[in-house]
mmCIF file of C-alpha atoms in Angstrom:
data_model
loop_
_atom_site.group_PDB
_atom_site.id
_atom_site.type_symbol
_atom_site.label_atom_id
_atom_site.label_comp_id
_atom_site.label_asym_id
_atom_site.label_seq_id
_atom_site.Cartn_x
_atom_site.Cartn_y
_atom_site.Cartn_z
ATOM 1 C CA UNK A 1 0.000 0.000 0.000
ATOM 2 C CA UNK A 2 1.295 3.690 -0.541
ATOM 3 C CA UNK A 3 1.191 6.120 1.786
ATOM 4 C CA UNK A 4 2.010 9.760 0.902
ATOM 5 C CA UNK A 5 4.707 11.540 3.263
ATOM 6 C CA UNK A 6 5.944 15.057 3.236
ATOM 7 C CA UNK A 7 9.009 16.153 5.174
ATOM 8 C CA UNK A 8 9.257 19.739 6.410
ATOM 9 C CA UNK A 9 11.623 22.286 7.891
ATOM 10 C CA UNK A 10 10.262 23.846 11.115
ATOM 11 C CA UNK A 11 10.740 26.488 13.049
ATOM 12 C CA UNK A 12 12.282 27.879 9.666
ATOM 13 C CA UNK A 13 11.640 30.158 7.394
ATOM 14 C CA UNK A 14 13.878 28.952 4.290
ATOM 15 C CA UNK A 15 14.864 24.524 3.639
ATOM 16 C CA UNK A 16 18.224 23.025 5.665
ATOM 17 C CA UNK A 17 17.550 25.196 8.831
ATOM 18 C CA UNK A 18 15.071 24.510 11.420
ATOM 19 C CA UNK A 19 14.056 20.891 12.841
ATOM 20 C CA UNK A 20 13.540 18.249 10.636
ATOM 21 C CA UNK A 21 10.397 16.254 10.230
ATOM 22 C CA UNK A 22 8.602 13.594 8.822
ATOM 23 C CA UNK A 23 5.030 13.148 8.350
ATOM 24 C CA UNK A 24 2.879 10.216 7.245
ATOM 25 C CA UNK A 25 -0.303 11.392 5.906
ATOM 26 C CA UNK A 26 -2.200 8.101 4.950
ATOM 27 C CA UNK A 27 -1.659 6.420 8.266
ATOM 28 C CA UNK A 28 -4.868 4.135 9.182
ATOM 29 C CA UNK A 29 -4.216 0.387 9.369
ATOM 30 C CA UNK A 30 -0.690 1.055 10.816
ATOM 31 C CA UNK A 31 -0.100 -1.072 13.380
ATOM 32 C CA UNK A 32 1.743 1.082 16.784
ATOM 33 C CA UNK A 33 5.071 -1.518 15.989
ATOM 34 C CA UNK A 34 4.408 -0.508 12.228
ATOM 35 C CA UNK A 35 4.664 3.349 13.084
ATOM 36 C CA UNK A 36 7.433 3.030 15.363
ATOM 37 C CA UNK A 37 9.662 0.439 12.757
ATOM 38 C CA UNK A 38 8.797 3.885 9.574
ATOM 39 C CA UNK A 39 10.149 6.410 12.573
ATOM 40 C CA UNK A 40 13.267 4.418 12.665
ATOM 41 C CA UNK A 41 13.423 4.342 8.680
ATOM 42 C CA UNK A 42 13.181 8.391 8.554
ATOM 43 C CA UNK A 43 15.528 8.524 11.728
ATOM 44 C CA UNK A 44 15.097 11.755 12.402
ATOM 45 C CA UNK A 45 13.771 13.357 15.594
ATOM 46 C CA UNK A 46 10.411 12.751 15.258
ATOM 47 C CA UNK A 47 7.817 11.405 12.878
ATOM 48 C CA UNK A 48 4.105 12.268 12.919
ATOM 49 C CA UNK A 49 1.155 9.883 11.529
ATOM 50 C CA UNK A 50 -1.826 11.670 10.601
ATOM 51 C CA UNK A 51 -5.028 9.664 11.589
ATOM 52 C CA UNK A 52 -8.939 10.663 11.134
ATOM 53 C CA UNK A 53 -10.265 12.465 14.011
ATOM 54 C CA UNK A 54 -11.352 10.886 17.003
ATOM 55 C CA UNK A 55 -14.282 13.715 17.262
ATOM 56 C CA UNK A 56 -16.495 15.296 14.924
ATOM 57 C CA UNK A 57 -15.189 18.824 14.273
ATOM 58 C CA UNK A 58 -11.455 18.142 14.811
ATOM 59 C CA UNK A 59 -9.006 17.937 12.047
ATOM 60 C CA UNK A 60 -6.859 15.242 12.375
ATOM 61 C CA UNK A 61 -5.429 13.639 15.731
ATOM 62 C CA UNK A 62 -1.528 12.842 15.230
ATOM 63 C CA UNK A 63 0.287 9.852 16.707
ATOM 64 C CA UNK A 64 3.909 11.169 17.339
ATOM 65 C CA UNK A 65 6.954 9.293 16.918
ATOM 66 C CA UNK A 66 10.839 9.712 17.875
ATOM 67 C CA UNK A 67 12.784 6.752 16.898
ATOM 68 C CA UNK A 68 12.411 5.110 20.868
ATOM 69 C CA UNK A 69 9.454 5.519 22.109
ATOM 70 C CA UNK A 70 6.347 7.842 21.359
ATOM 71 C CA UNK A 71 6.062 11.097 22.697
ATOM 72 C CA UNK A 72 2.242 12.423 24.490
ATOM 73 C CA UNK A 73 3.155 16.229 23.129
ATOM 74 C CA UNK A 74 6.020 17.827 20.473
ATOM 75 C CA UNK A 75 5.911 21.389 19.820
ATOM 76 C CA UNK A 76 7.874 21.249 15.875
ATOM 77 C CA UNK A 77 6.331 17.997 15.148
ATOM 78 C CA UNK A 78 2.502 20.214 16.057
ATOM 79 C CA UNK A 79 3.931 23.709 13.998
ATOM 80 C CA UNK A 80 5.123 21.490 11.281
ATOM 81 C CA UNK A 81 1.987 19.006 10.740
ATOM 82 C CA UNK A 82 -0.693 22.107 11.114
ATOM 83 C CA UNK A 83 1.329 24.008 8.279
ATOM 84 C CA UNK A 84 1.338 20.771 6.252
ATOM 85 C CA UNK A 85 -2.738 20.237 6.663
ATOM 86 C CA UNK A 86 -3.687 23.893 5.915
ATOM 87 C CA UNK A 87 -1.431 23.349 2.608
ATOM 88 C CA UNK A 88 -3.361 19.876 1.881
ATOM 89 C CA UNK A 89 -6.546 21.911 2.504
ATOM 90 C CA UNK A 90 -6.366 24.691 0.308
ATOM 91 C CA UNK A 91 -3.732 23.251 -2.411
ATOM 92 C CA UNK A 92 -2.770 24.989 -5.682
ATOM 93 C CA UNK A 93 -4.778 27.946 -3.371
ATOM 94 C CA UNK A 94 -2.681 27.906 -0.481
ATOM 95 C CA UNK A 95 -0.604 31.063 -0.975
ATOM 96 C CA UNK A 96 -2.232 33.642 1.645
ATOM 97 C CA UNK A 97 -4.517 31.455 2.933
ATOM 98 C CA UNK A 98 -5.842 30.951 6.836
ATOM 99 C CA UNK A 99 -7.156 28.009 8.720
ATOM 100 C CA UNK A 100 -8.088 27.553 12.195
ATOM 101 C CA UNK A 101 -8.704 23.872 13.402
ATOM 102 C CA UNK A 102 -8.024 21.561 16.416
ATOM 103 C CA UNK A 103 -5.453 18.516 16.073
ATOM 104 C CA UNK A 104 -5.868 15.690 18.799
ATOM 105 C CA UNK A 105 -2.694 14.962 20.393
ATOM 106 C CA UNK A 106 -2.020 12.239 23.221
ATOM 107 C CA UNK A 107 -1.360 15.585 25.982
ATOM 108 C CA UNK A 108 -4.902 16.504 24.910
ATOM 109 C CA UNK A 109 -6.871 18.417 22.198
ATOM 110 C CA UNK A 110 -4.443 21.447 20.477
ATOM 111 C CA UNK A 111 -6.195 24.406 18.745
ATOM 112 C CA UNK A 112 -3.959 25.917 16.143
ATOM 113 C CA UNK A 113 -4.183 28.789 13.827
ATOM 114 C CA UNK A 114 -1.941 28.763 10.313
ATOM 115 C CA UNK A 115 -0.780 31.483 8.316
ATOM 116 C CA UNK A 116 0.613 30.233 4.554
ATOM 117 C CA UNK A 117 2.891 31.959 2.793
ATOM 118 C CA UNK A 118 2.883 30.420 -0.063
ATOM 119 C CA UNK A 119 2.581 26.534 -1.652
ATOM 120 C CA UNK A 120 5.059 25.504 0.216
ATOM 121 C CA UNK A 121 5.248 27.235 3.285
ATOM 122 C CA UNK A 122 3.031 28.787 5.962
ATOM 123 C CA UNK A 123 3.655 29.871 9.954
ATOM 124 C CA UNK A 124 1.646 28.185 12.615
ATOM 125 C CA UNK A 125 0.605 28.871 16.048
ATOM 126 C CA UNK A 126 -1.070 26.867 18.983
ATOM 127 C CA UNK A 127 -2.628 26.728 22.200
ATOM 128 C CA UNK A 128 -0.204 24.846 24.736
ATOM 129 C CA UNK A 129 -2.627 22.530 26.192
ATOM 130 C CA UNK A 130 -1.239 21.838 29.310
ATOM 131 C CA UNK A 131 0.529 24.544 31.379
ATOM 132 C CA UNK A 132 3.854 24.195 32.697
ATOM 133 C CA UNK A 133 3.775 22.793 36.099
ATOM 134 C CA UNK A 134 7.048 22.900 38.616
ATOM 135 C CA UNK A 135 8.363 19.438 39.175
ATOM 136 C CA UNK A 136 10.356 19.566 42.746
ATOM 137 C CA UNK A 137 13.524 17.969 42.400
ATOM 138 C CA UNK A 138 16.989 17.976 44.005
ATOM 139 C CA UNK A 139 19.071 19.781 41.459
ATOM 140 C CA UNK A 140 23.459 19.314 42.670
ATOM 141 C CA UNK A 141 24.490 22.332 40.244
ATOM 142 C CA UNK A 142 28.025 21.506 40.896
ATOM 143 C CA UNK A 143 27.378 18.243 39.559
ATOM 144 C CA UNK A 144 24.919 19.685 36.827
ATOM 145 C CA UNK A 145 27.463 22.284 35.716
ATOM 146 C CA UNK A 146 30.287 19.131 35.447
ATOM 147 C CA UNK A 147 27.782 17.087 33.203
ATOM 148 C CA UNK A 148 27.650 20.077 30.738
ATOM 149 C CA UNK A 149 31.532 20.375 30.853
ATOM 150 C CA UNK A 150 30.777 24.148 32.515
ATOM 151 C CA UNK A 151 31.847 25.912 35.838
ATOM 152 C CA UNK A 152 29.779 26.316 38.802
ATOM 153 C CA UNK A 153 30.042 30.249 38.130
ATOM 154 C CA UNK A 154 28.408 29.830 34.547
ATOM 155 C CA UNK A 155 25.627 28.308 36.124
ATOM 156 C CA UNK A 156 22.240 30.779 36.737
ATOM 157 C CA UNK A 157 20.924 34.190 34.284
ATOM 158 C CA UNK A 158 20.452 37.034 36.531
ATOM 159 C CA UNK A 159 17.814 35.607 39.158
ATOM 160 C CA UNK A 160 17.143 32.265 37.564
ATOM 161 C CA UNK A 161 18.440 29.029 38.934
ATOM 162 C CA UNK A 162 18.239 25.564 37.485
ATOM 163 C CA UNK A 163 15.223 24.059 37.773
ATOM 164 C CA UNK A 164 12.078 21.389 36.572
ATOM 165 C CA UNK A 165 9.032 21.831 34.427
ATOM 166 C CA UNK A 166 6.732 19.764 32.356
ATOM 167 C CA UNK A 167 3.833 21.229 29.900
ATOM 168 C CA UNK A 168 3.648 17.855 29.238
ATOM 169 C CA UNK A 169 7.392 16.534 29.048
ATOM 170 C CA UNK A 170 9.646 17.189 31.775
ATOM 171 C CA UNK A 171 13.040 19.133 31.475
ATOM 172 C CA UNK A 172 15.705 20.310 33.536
ATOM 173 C CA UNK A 173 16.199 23.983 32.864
ATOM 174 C CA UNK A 174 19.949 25.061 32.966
ATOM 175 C CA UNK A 175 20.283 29.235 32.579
ATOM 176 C CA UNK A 176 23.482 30.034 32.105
ATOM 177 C CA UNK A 177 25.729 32.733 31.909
ATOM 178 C CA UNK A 178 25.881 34.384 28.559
ATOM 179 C CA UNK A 179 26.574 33.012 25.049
ATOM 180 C CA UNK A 180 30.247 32.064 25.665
ATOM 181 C CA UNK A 181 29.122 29.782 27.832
ATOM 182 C CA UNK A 182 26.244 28.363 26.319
ATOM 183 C CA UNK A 183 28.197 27.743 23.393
ATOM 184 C CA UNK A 184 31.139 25.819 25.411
ATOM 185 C CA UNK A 185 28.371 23.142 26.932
ATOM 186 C CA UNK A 186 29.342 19.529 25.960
ATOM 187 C CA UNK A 187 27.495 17.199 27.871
ATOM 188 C CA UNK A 188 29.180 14.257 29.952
ATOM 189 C CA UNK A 189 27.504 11.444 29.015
ATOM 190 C CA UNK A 190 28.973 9.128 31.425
ATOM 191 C CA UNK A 191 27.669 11.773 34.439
ATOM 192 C CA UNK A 192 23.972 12.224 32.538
ATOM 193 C CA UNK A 193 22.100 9.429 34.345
ATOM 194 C CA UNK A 194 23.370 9.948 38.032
ATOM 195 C CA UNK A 195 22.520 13.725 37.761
ATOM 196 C CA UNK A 196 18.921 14.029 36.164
ATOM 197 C CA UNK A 197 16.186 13.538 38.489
ATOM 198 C CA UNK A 198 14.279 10.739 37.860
ATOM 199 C CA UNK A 199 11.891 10.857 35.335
ATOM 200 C CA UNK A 200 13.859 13.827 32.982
ATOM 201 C CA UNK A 201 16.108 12.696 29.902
ATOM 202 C CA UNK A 202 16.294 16.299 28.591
ATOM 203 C CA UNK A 203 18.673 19.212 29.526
ATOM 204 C CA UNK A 204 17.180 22.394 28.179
ATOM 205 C CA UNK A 205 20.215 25.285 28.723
ATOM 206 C CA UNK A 206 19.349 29.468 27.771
ATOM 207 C CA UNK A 207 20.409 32.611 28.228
ATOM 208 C CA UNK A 208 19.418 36.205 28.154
ATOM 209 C CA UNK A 209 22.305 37.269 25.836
ATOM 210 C CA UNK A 210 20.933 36.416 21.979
ATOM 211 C CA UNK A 211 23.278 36.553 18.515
ATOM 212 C CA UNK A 212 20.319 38.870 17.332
ATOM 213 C CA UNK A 213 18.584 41.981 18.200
ATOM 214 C CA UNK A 214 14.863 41.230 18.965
ATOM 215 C CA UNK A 215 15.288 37.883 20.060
ATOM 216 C CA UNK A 216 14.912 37.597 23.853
ATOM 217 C CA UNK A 217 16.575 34.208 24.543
ATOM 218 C CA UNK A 218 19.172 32.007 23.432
ATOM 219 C CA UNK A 219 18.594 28.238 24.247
ATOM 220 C CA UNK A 220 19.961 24.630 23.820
ATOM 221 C CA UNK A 221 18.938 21.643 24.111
ATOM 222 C CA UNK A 222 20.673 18.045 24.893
ATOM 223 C CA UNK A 223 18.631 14.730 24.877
ATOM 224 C CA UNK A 224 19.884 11.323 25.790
ATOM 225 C CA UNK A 225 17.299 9.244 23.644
ATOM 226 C CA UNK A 226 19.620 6.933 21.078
ATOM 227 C CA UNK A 227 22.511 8.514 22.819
ATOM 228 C CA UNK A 228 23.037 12.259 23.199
ATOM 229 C CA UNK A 229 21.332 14.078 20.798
ATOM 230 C CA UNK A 230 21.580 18.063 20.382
ATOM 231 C CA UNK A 231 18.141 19.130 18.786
ATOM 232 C CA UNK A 232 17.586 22.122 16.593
ATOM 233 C CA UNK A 233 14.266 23.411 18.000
ATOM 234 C CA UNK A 234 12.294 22.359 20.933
ATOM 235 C CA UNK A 235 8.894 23.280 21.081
ATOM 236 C CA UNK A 236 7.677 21.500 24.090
ATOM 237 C CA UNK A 237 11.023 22.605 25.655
ATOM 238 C CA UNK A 238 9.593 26.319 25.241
ATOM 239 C CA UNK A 239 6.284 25.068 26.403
ATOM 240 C CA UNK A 240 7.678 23.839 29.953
ATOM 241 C CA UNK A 241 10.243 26.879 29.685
ATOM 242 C CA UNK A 242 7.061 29.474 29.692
ATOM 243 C CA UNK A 243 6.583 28.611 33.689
ATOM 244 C CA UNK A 244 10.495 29.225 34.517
ATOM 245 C CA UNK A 245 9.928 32.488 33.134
ATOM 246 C CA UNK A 246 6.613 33.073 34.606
ATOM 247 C CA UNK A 247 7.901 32.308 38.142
ATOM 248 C CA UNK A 248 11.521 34.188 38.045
ATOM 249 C CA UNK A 249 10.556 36.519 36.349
ATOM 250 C CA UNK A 250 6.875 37.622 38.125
ATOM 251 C CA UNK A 251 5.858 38.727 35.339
ATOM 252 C CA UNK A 252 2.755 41.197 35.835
ATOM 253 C CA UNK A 253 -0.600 40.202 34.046
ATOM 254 C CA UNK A 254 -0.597 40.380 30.114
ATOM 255 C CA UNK A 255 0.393 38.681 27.396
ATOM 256 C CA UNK A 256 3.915 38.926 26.977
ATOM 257 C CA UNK A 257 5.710 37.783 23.437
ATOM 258 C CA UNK A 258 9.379 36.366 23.809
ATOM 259 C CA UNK A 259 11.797 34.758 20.075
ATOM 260 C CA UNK A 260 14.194 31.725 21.063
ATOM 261 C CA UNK A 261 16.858 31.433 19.237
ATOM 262 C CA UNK A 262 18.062 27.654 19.776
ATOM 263 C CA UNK A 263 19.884 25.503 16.854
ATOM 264 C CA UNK A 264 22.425 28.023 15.980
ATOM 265 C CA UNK A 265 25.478 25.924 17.584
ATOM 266 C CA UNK A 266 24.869 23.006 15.353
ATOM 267 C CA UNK A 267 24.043 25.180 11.953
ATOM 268 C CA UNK A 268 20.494 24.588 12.367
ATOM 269 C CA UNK A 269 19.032 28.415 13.292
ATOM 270 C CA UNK A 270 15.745 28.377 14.498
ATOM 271 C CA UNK A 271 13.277 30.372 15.466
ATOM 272 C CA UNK A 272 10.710 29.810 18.605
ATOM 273 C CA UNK A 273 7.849 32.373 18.951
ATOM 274 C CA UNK A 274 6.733 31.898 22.522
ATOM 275 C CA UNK A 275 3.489 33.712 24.127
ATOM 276 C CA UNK A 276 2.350 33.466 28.003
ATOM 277 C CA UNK A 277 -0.514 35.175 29.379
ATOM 278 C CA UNK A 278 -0.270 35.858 33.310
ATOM 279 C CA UNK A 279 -3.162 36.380 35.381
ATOM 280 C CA UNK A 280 -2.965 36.705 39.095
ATOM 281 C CA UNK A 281 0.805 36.258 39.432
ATOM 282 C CA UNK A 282 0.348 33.052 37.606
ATOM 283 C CA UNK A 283 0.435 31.432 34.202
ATOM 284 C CA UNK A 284 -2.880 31.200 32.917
ATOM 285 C CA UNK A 285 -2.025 30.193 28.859
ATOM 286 C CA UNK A 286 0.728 29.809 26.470
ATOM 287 C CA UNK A 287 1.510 29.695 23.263
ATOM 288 C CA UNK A 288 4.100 28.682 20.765
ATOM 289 C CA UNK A 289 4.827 29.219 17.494
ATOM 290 C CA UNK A 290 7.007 29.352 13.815
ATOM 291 C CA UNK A 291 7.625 29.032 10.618
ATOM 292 C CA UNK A 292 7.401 25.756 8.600
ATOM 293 C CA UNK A 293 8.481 24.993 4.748
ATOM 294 C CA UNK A 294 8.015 21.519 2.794
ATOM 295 C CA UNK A 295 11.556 20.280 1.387
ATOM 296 C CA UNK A 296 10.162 17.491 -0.158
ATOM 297 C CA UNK A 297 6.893 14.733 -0.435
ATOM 298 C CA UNK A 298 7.315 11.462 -1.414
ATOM 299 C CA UNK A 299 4.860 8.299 -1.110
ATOM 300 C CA UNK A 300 6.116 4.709 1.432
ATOM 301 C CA UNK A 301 5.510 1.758 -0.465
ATOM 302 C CA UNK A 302 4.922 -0.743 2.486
#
């Protein structure tokens, strides 16, 4: 049987920068060994199979795949797919065009609004639908600095020290210094297990200090999935990362609009829109967006 695939740039603006992905568009029948075994063909980050709707109204619910295990939430693999389904919508038309439609998601229902720019290319924006929560955890930052090869001292951006959040998928949050010493983290792979809290396989690292003008934060992230793994752009990374800044922060109510710069040390620039809305001190909704472009569609003949 064929089933048509596109793969996409995201968090991008122009093809080769960004976070790759791969989506599966004509994905019912596929067993969950089936999805995982045409993840592991694509090898990239993540993989998304599109899927009818569970309920009437919705536009498609996803099934989200890195090349382990599958993931409940992905911010690039949600940007990337909604560009891709307003562009199947409106086809030869697409250029210009706006949709507004709710994918299903194992976290929960997402609403997300598109923007394309042309045939190829659109930006996307959705509803985080679970807000950050704190995760208490013992954090050693002596140890946590030595597992990212950097000083104690480097550790911590003005009043923010390392800490734990999930929107979904947990991370350890690692501010750091400035850009010099974002861009000297290597992770210690050896030291990774015995300094994570339990539960957290991701190190997300950022700092005020940005390469551009604009942008309000410069971030990183490692993963120890098929060994460590530096990804380009980390959407539910920014998702968990809205409550961090939320809380240090104390930000006053509003909507307030932050740009992520992460990729940049691997030659992968990208671009994460984030949006919180405080309310009482607290955060009451987020949002996160970017740009996504088709590089190429193709059809699986399995």
């Amino acid at each position: 049987m064929s089933r048509r695939f596109a793969l996409l740039d995201v968090f991008a603006k122009a093809p080769l920068q960004g976070n790759q992905l791969a989506v599966v568009l004509d994905s019912e029948g596929l067993s969950d060994e089936r999805m995982q075994a045409i993840t592991r063909e694509f090898n990239l980050a993540e993989t998304v199979f599109v899927l009818p709707p569970e309920r009437p109204g919705h536009r498609a619910h996803l099934r989200i795949f890195c090349p382990a295990y599958e993931m409940p939430f992905a911010g690039h693999p949600t940007v990337g797919t909604a560009v891709l389904l307003a562009l199947e919508t409106f086809g030869p038309d697409a250029a210009g065009q706006d949709a507004v439609f709710v994918v299903e998601e194992k976290v929960g229902d997402i609403r997300c609004a598109v923007a394309l720019h042309s045939g190829k290319a659109g930006h996307a924006i959705f509803d985080v639908p679970r807000q950050a929560e704190r995760i208490e955890a013992e954090i050693d930052e002596a140890a946590l600095a030595a597992m990212l090869g950097l000083e104690p001292s480097q550790l911590g951006c003005e009043n923010h020290r390392p800490s734990v959040y999930s929107a979904g998928v947990p991370y350890l949050l690692a501010p750091v210094r400035d850009l010099a010493a974002i861009a000297r983290a290597r992770p210690v792979i050896q030291n990774w297990k015995s300094v994570l809290p339990e539960g957290v396989g991701s190190v997300y690292l950022y700092t005020r200090e940005t390469t551009t003008n604009g942008h309000q934060f410069h971030a990183r992230m490692f993963w120890l999935g098929e060994g460590i793994i530096e990804d380009p752009a980390t959407g539910s990374a920014a998702a968990a990362f809205a409550g961090a800044v939320a809380a240090f922060d104390q930000l006053p109510s509003g909507t307030h609009r932050f740009v992520i710069e992460q990729g940049f040390e691997i030659d992968r620039p990208s671009l994460i829109s984030l949006e919180v809305d405080i309310e009482n001190h607290g955060l009451d909704a987020s949002r996160i967006g970017g740009d996504a472009v088709v590089i190429g569609r193709g059809t699986l003949d399995i």
